[in-house]
Amino acid sequence: MKALVYTGIGQLAMQDVPDPTSDFVVRVLGCGICGTDLKTYQKGHHLFPPPAILGHEFYGLVEKAPEGCGYTIGDAVVVAPYAECGACEVCQRDAGSLCAHKHYVEDGAFCERVGLSAGYIERGVFPVKDKDDVYTLVEPLACVLNGIEQLTLKPTSKGLVVGAGPMGALFALLFSTKGIPVTVVEPSAPRRQRIASWGIETCEPGHVKKGLYDAVVVAVNKKELVGEYIGLAADAGTVLMFSGLARDEVVPVEAYSIHYRQVSLKGSFGYAMRHFKEALSMIDAHREAFSKIITHRYPLERGKEAFDLLASGEALKIVLKP
Ligand SMILES: [Zn+2]
Ligand SMILES: [Zn+2]
């Protein structure tokens, strides 16, 4: 089969690779390019040494299925890239995103077919209504739902999202679908315009009203923003560090806001399966709204072009289609 193979930093090449030999095979219809894929392409990643097939935000059609597994050939499915074990101490505490015994889909999905073990079918495969690229957004939305959970929203909450990249845009849409007023802070005018065209309020950095927002999401990986927005958050508000920072980064936090104003600083990473399931039903319920996140579709052969476009910051979500 054809695959877009990451062959080294800044390099992607179409190659012929062996077809999966697993019991359960999904023919990929679309796979979103994630921030992690882009980071790997630009800087390398210890978990994905080249040569490797990247891509984990995918959906497709069942092409091979063991008897009695609940799926038949041609069924449309979305696949979670991992599933927590459900049994360990961390899972018991309902923090499945941090499970150390996750089951993973072993192969990347920037290719024609992905094979899954029979044991994974029950854990991480879900039927979808039809062939719609919006299902590539289930995984990123699941991560956003994990983040939103940390904010413990109230009916009176006011959301602020820092950064209008794909994840910031997903947070903004999620606040909106929950009926919570939200403002997106973003320096780039074209990115602000895109969000504003969805009827969502935007503003430039430096124009955020202090003390107004109790649910603040930092969706840009700049550590100085964390401290800045702790100072700007409303009393008893929460700031969520959604974007990852390097292990050795230290974030300066203003003590006054934490103690005298009871502002909390939280983080979130990945998703647990309950978020994945919730994301799937949210996408089914608000398909049109979430579809706006997908700004570009490219054939797999033009994957390198798509990665370069994503790096330029002009696109939100790009879906590669074999
Ligand atoms: Zn992702
Ligand atoms: Zn576990």
CSV table of C-alpha atoms and ligand atoms in Angstrom, one decimal:
chain,number,residue,atom,x,y,z
A,1,MET,CA,0.0,0.0,0.0
A,2,LYS,CA,1.0,3.6,-0.4
A,3,ALA,CA,2.1,5.5,2.7
A,4,LEU,CA,3.4,9.0,3.5
A,5,VAL,CA,6.6,8.2,5.4
A,6,TYR,CA,8.4,10.6,7.7
A,7,THR,CA,12.0,9.9,6.7
A,8,GLY,CA,13.8,12.6,8.8
A,9,ILE,CA,13.4,16.2,10.0
A,10,GLY,CA,11.7,18.2,7.2
A,11,GLN,CA,11.2,15.1,5.0
A,12,LEU,CA,8.1,13.2,4.0
A,13,ALA,CA,8.0,10.8,1.1
A,14,MET,CA,5.4,8.6,-0.6
A,15,GLN,CA,6.6,4.9,-0.3
A,16,ASP,CA,5.2,1.5,-0.9
A,17,VAL,CA,5.0,-0.4,2.4
A,18,PRO,CA,3.6,-3.8,3.3
A,19,ASP,CA,-0.2,-4.0,3.9
A,20,PRO,CA,-1.3,-4.7,7.5
A,21,THR,CA,-1.8,-8.4,8.3
A,22,SER,CA,-4.0,-7.8,11.4
A,23,ASP,CA,-7.4,-9.4,11.9
A,24,PHE,CA,-9.1,-6.0,11.7
A,25,VAL,CA,-8.2,-3.6,8.9
A,26,VAL,CA,-9.6,-0.1,8.4
A,27,ARG,CA,-9.2,1.6,5.0
A,28,VAL,CA,-8.4,5.2,5.8
A,29,LEU,CA,-10.7,7.8,4.4
A,30,GLY,CA,-9.1,10.8,6.1
A,31,CYS,CA,-6.6,11.6,8.8
A,32,GLY,CA,-6.0,15.1,10.3
A,33,ILE,CA,-2.5,16.5,10.7
A,34,CYS,CA,-2.0,17.1,14.5
A,35,GLY,CA,0.3,19.6,16.2
A,36,THR,CA,2.4,16.6,17.3
A,37,ASP,CA,2.8,15.4,13.7
A,38,LEU,CA,3.9,18.9,12.7
A,39,LYS,CA,6.3,19.1,15.6
A,40,THR,CA,7.8,15.7,14.7
A,41,TYR,CA,8.2,16.8,11.0
A,42,GLN,CA,9.9,20.1,12.1
A,43,LYS,CA,12.0,19.1,15.0
A,44,GLY,CA,11.9,15.3,15.4
A,45,HIS,CA,10.2,13.4,18.3
A,46,HIS,CA,11.8,10.8,20.6
A,47,LEU,CA,8.6,8.6,20.2
A,48,PHE,CA,8.7,8.6,16.4
A,49,PRO,CA,12.2,8.0,15.1
A,50,PRO,CA,12.3,8.0,11.3
A,51,PRO,CA,11.3,6.2,9.2
A,52,ALA,CA,7.8,6.3,10.6
A,53,ILE,CA,4.2,6.7,9.4
A,54,LEU,CA,2.6,9.5,11.4
A,55,GLY,CA,-1.1,10.4,11.8
A,56,HIS,CA,-3.6,9.3,14.5
A,57,GLU,CA,-6.7,11.4,13.9
A,58,PHE,CA,-8.4,9.1,11.4
A,59,TYR,CA,-11.6,7.5,10.3
A,60,GLY,CA,-12.4,5.0,7.5
A,61,LEU,CA,-14.2,1.9,6.3
A,62,VAL,CA,-13.8,-1.6,7.7
A,63,GLU,CA,-12.1,-3.7,5.1
A,64,LYS,CA,-11.4,-6.8,7.1
A,65,ALA,CA,-13.1,-7.9,10.3
A,66,PRO,CA,-13.2,-11.1,12.3
A,67,GLU,CA,-16.5,-13.0,12.5
A,68,GLY,CA,-18.7,-11.8,15.3
A,69,CYS,CA,-16.8,-8.7,16.2
A,70,GLY,CA,-19.8,-6.5,15.6
A,71,TYR,CA,-18.6,-4.9,12.4
A,72,THR,CA,-19.0,-5.9,8.8
A,73,ILE,CA,-17.0,-4.9,5.7
A,74,GLY,CA,-17.8,-1.4,4.6
A,75,ASP,CA,-18.9,0.0,8.0
A,76,ALA,CA,-17.7,3.5,8.6
A,77,VAL,CA,-15.7,3.8,11.9
A,78,VAL,CA,-13.6,6.2,13.8
A,79,VAL,CA,-10.6,4.9,15.7
A,80,ALA,CA,-9.3,6.3,19.0
A,81,PRO,CA,-5.4,6.3,18.8
A,82,TYR,CA,-5.2,4.9,22.3
A,83,ALA,CA,-7.4,3.6,25.0
A,84,GLU,CA,-6.6,3.5,28.8
A,85,CYS,CA,-6.4,0.2,30.6
A,86,GLY,CA,-9.4,1.0,32.8
A,87,ALA,CA,-8.0,-1.0,35.7
A,88,CYS,CA,-5.0,0.7,37.2
A,89,GLU,CA,-5.0,3.1,40.1
A,90,VAL,CA,-4.9,6.2,37.9
A,91,CYS,CA,-7.8,4.9,35.8
A,92,GLN,CA,-9.7,4.1,39.0
A,93,ARG,CA,-9.2,7.8,39.9
A,94,ASP,CA,-10.9,8.7,36.6
A,95,ALA,CA,-7.7,10.1,35.1
A,96,GLY,CA,-7.5,7.7,32.2
A,97,SER,CA,-5.6,10.2,30.0
A,98,LEU,CA,-2.6,9.6,32.4
A,99,CYS,CA,-2.8,5.8,32.4
A,100,ALA,CA,0.6,4.2,32.1
A,101,HIS,CA,-0.8,1.0,30.6
A,102,LYS,CA,-2.5,2.4,27.5
A,103,HIS,CA,-3.3,0.2,24.5
A,104,TYR,CA,-2.2,2.0,21.4
A,105,VAL,CA,-2.9,1.8,17.7
A,106,GLU,CA,0.5,0.7,16.6
A,107,ASP,CA,0.7,2.2,13.1
A,108,GLY,CA,0.2,5.7,11.8
A,109,ALA,CA,-2.7,6.5,9.5
A,110,PHE,CA,-1.1,8.7,6.8
A,111,CYS,CA,-1.4,5.6,4.6
A,112,GLU,CA,-4.1,3.5,2.9
A,113,ARG,CA,-4.8,0.9,5.6
A,114,VAL,CA,-4.4,0.6,9.3
A,115,GLY,CA,-4.5,-2.8,11.1
A,116,LEU,CA,-5.8,-3.3,14.6
A,117,SER,CA,-5.6,-6.2,16.9
A,118,ALA,CA,-8.9,-8.0,17.6
A,119,GLY,CA,-8.5,-7.0,21.3
A,120,TYR,CA,-8.5,-3.3,20.3
A,121,ILE,CA,-11.9,-3.4,18.5
A,122,GLU,CA,-14.0,-3.2,21.7
A,123,ARG,CA,-11.7,-0.6,23.3
A,124,GLY,CA,-11.1,1.9,20.6
A,125,VAL,CA,-13.3,1.5,17.5
A,126,PHE,CA,-16.7,3.3,17.2
A,127,PRO,CA,-19.3,3.2,14.4
A,128,VAL,CA,-20.0,6.6,12.7
A,129,LYS,CA,-23.0,7.7,10.8
A,130,ASP,CA,-21.4,8.2,7.4
A,131,LYS,CA,-18.3,9.2,5.4
A,132,ASP,CA,-17.6,12.7,6.8
A,133,ASP,CA,-14.1,14.1,7.4
A,134,VAL,CA,-15.5,15.8,10.5
A,135,TYR,CA,-14.8,12.5,12.3
A,136,THR,CA,-11.1,13.3,12.1
A,137,LEU,CA,-11.9,15.9,14.8
A,138,VAL,CA,-13.1,13.4,17.4
A,139,GLU,CA,-9.6,12.9,18.9
A,140,PRO,CA,-8.6,16.6,19.1
A,141,LEU,CA,-12.1,17.4,20.5
A,142,ALA,CA,-11.7,14.7,23.1
A,143,CYS,CA,-8.5,16.4,24.3
A,144,VAL,CA,-10.4,19.7,24.4
A,145,LEU,CA,-13.2,18.1,26.5
A,146,ASN,CA,-10.6,16.8,29.0
A,147,GLY,CA,-9.3,20.4,29.2
A,148,ILE,CA,-12.8,21.9,29.7
A,149,GLU,CA,-13.5,19.5,32.5
A,150,GLN,CA,-10.5,21.0,34.4
A,151,LEU,CA,-12.2,24.4,34.3
A,152,THR,CA,-15.3,23.3,36.2
A,153,LEU,CA,-17.6,25.7,34.3
A,154,LYS,CA,-20.6,27.4,35.9
A,155,PRO,CA,-23.7,28.8,34.1
A,156,THR,CA,-22.3,32.3,34.7
A,157,SER,CA,-18.8,31.4,33.4
A,158,LYS,CA,-17.1,33.6,30.8
A,159,GLY,CA,-14.4,31.9,28.6
A,160,LEU,CA,-11.2,33.3,27.3
A,161,VAL,CA,-9.2,31.3,24.8
A,162,VAL,CA,-5.6,32.5,24.2
A,163,GLY,CA,-4.6,31.5,20.6
A,164,ALA,CA,-6.7,30.9,17.5
A,165,GLY,CA,-4.9,27.8,16.2
A,166,PRO,CA,-6.8,24.6,15.6
A,167,MET,CA,-7.0,23.7,19.2
A,168,GLY,CA,-7.9,27.3,20.3
A,169,ALA,CA,-10.6,27.3,17.6
A,170,LEU,CA,-12.0,24.0,18.9
A,171,PHE,CA,-12.1,25.4,22.5
A,172,ALA,CA,-14.0,28.5,21.2
A,173,LEU,CA,-16.5,26.4,19.3
A,174,LEU,CA,-17.0,24.1,22.4
A,175,PHE,CA,-17.7,27.1,24.7
A,176,SER,CA,-20.2,28.4,22.1
A,177,THR,CA,-22.0,25.1,21.8
A,178,LYS,CA,-22.2,25.0,25.6
A,179,GLY,CA,-23.8,28.4,25.6
A,180,ILE,CA,-20.9,30.0,27.4
A,181,PRO,CA,-19.8,33.4,26.1
A,182,VAL,CA,-16.2,33.3,24.9
A,183,THR,CA,-13.6,35.7,23.6
A,184,VAL,CA,-10.5,34.6,21.6
A,185,VAL,CA,-7.2,36.5,22.0
A,186,GLU,CA,-5.0,36.3,18.9
A,187,PRO,CA,-2.4,38.5,17.4
A,188,SER,CA,-2.9,37.5,13.8
A,189,ALA,CA,-5.6,39.5,12.0
A,190,PRO,CA,-6.6,36.8,9.5
A,191,ARG,CA,-7.0,34.3,12.3
A,192,ARG,CA,-9.1,36.7,14.3
A,193,GLN,CA,-11.3,37.3,11.2
A,194,ARG,CA,-11.9,33.6,10.7
A,195,ILE,CA,-13.1,33.2,14.3
A,196,ALA,CA,-15.1,36.4,14.2
A,197,SER,CA,-16.9,35.1,11.0
A,198,TRP,CA,-18.3,32.3,13.2
A,199,GLY,CA,-19.9,34.9,15.4
A,200,ILE,CA,-17.3,34.5,18.2
A,201,GLU,CA,-15.8,37.6,19.9
A,202,THR,CA,-12.1,38.2,19.4
A,203,CYS,CA,-9.5,40.7,20.6
A,204,GLU,CA,-5.9,41.6,20.2
A,205,PRO,CA,-3.4,40.8,23.0
A,206,GLY,CA,-3.1,43.7,25.3
A,207,HIS,CA,-6.8,44.4,25.1
A,208,VAL,CA,-8.1,41.8,27.5
A,209,LYS,CA,-10.3,43.1,30.2
A,210,LYS,CA,-8.8,42.2,33.6
A,211,GLY,CA,-10.9,40.3,36.1
A,212,LEU,CA,-13.7,39.4,33.6
A,213,TYR,CA,-12.9,35.8,32.6
A,214,ASP,CA,-13.1,32.9,35.0
A,215,ALA,CA,-12.3,30.1,32.4
A,216,VAL,CA,-9.1,30.8,30.7
A,217,VAL,CA,-7.4,28.4,28.2
A,218,VAL,CA,-3.8,29.0,27.1
A,219,ALA,CA,-3.6,27.2,23.8
A,220,VAL,CA,-0.2,28.6,22.7
A,221,ASN,CA,3.0,27.1,24.0
A,222,LYS,CA,4.6,30.3,25.3
A,223,LYS,CA,5.3,30.0,29.0
A,224,GLU,CA,5.2,33.7,29.7
A,225,LEU,CA,1.5,33.7,28.7
A,226,VAL,CA,0.6,31.5,31.7
A,227,GLY,CA,1.8,34.0,34.3
A,228,GLU,CA,0.2,36.9,32.3
A,229,TYR,CA,-3.2,35.3,32.2
A,230,ILE,CA,-3.2,34.3,35.8
A,231,GLY,CA,-2.9,38.0,36.6
A,232,LEU,CA,-5.8,38.8,34.2
A,233,ALA,CA,-8.2,36.0,35.3
A,234,ALA,CA,-11.3,36.7,37.4
A,235,ASP,CA,-11.3,36.1,41.1
A,236,ALA,CA,-11.8,32.3,41.8
A,237,GLY,CA,-11.2,31.7,38.1
A,238,THR,CA,-9.1,28.9,36.5
A,239,VAL,CA,-6.3,29.1,34.0
A,240,LEU,CA,-5.7,25.9,32.0
A,241,MET,CA,-2.3,25.2,30.5
A,242,PHE,CA,-3.5,23.2,27.5
A,243,SER,CA,-0.4,23.6,25.3
A,244,GLY,CA,2.6,21.5,26.3
A,245,LEU,CA,5.8,23.1,27.4
A,246,ALA,CA,9.2,21.3,27.6
A,247,ARG,CA,9.9,19.3,30.8
A,248,ASP,CA,12.5,21.8,32.1
A,249,GLU,CA,10.4,25.0,31.5
A,250,VAL,CA,9.5,26.9,34.7
A,251,VAL,CA,6.4,29.1,34.7
A,252,PRO,CA,6.5,32.2,36.9
A,253,VAL,CA,3.3,32.5,38.9
A,254,GLU,CA,2.1,35.7,40.6
A,255,ALA,CA,1.5,34.6,44.3
A,256,TYR,CA,-1.1,37.3,44.9
A,257,SER,CA,-3.6,36.0,42.4
A,258,ILE,CA,-3.2,32.4,43.6
A,259,HIS,CA,-3.7,33.2,47.3
A,260,TYR,CA,-5.7,36.4,47.7
A,261,ARG,CA,-7.8,36.0,44.5
A,262,GLN,CA,-8.1,32.2,44.6
A,263,VAL,CA,-7.1,31.8,40.9
A,264,SER,CA,-6.3,28.1,40.1
A,265,LEU,CA,-3.7,26.9,37.6
A,266,LYS,CA,-4.5,23.6,36.0
A,267,GLY,CA,-3.2,21.5,33.1
A,268,SER,CA,-4.6,18.8,30.8
A,269,PHE,CA,-3.0,16.3,28.5
A,270,GLY,CA,-4.7,13.9,26.1
A,271,TYR,CA,-8.0,12.3,26.6
A,272,ALA,CA,-9.7,9.4,28.4
A,273,MET,CA,-12.1,7.2,26.6
A,274,ARG,CA,-15.1,8.9,28.1
A,275,HIS,CA,-14.0,12.1,26.5
A,276,PHE,CA,-13.6,10.4,23.2
A,277,LYS,CA,-17.1,9.0,23.4
A,278,GLU,CA,-18.5,12.4,24.4
A,279,ALA,CA,-16.6,14.1,21.6
A,280,LEU,CA,-18.1,11.7,19.1
A,281,SER,CA,-21.6,12.5,20.2
A,282,MET,CA,-21.0,16.2,20.3
A,283,ILE,CA,-19.7,16.1,16.7
A,284,ASP,CA,-22.8,14.2,15.6
A,285,ALA,CA,-24.9,16.8,17.3
A,286,HIS,CA,-23.1,19.9,16.0
A,287,ARG,CA,-21.5,18.6,12.8
A,288,GLU,CA,-21.8,21.8,10.8
A,289,ALA,CA,-20.2,23.9,13.5
A,290,PHE,CA,-17.2,21.7,14.0
A,291,SER,CA,-16.7,21.2,10.3
A,292,LYS,CA,-15.5,24.8,10.1
A,293,ILE,CA,-12.3,23.7,11.8
A,294,ILE,CA,-11.3,21.8,8.6
A,295,THR,CA,-10.0,24.4,6.3
A,296,HIS,CA,-8.1,22.2,3.8
A,297,ARG,CA,-8.1,18.8,2.4
A,298,TYR,CA,-5.1,17.3,0.5
A,299,PRO,CA,-4.5,14.0,-1.3
A,300,LEU,CA,-1.9,12.0,0.7
A,301,GLU,CA,0.6,12.4,-2.2
A,302,ARG,CA,0.7,16.1,-1.5
A,303,GLY,CA,1.2,15.6,2.2
A,304,LYS,CA,4.5,17.5,2.4
A,305,GLU,CA,2.8,20.5,0.8
A,306,ALA,CA,0.1,20.2,3.4
A,307,PHE,CA,2.6,20.0,6.3
A,308,ASP,CA,4.3,23.1,5.0
A,309,LEU,CA,1.0,25.0,4.8
A,310,LEU,CA,0.2,24.0,8.3
A,311,ALA,CA,3.6,25.3,9.5
A,312,SER,CA,2.9,28.7,7.8
A,313,GLY,CA,-0.1,29.1,10.3
A,314,GLU,CA,-2.6,29.8,7.4
A,315,ALA,CA,-4.6,26.7,7.9
A,316,LEU,CA,-6.5,25.3,10.9
A,317,LYS,CA,-7.1,21.6,10.5
A,318,ILE,CA,-5.8,19.9,7.3
A,319,VAL,CA,-7.1,16.4,6.4
A,320,LEU,CA,-5.0,14.1,4.3
A,321,LYS,CA,-6.9,11.7,2.1
A,322,PRO,CA,-5.4,8.6,0.6
B,1,ZN,ZN,-4.0,14.8,17.7
B,2,ZN,ZN,-4.9,2.5,33.5
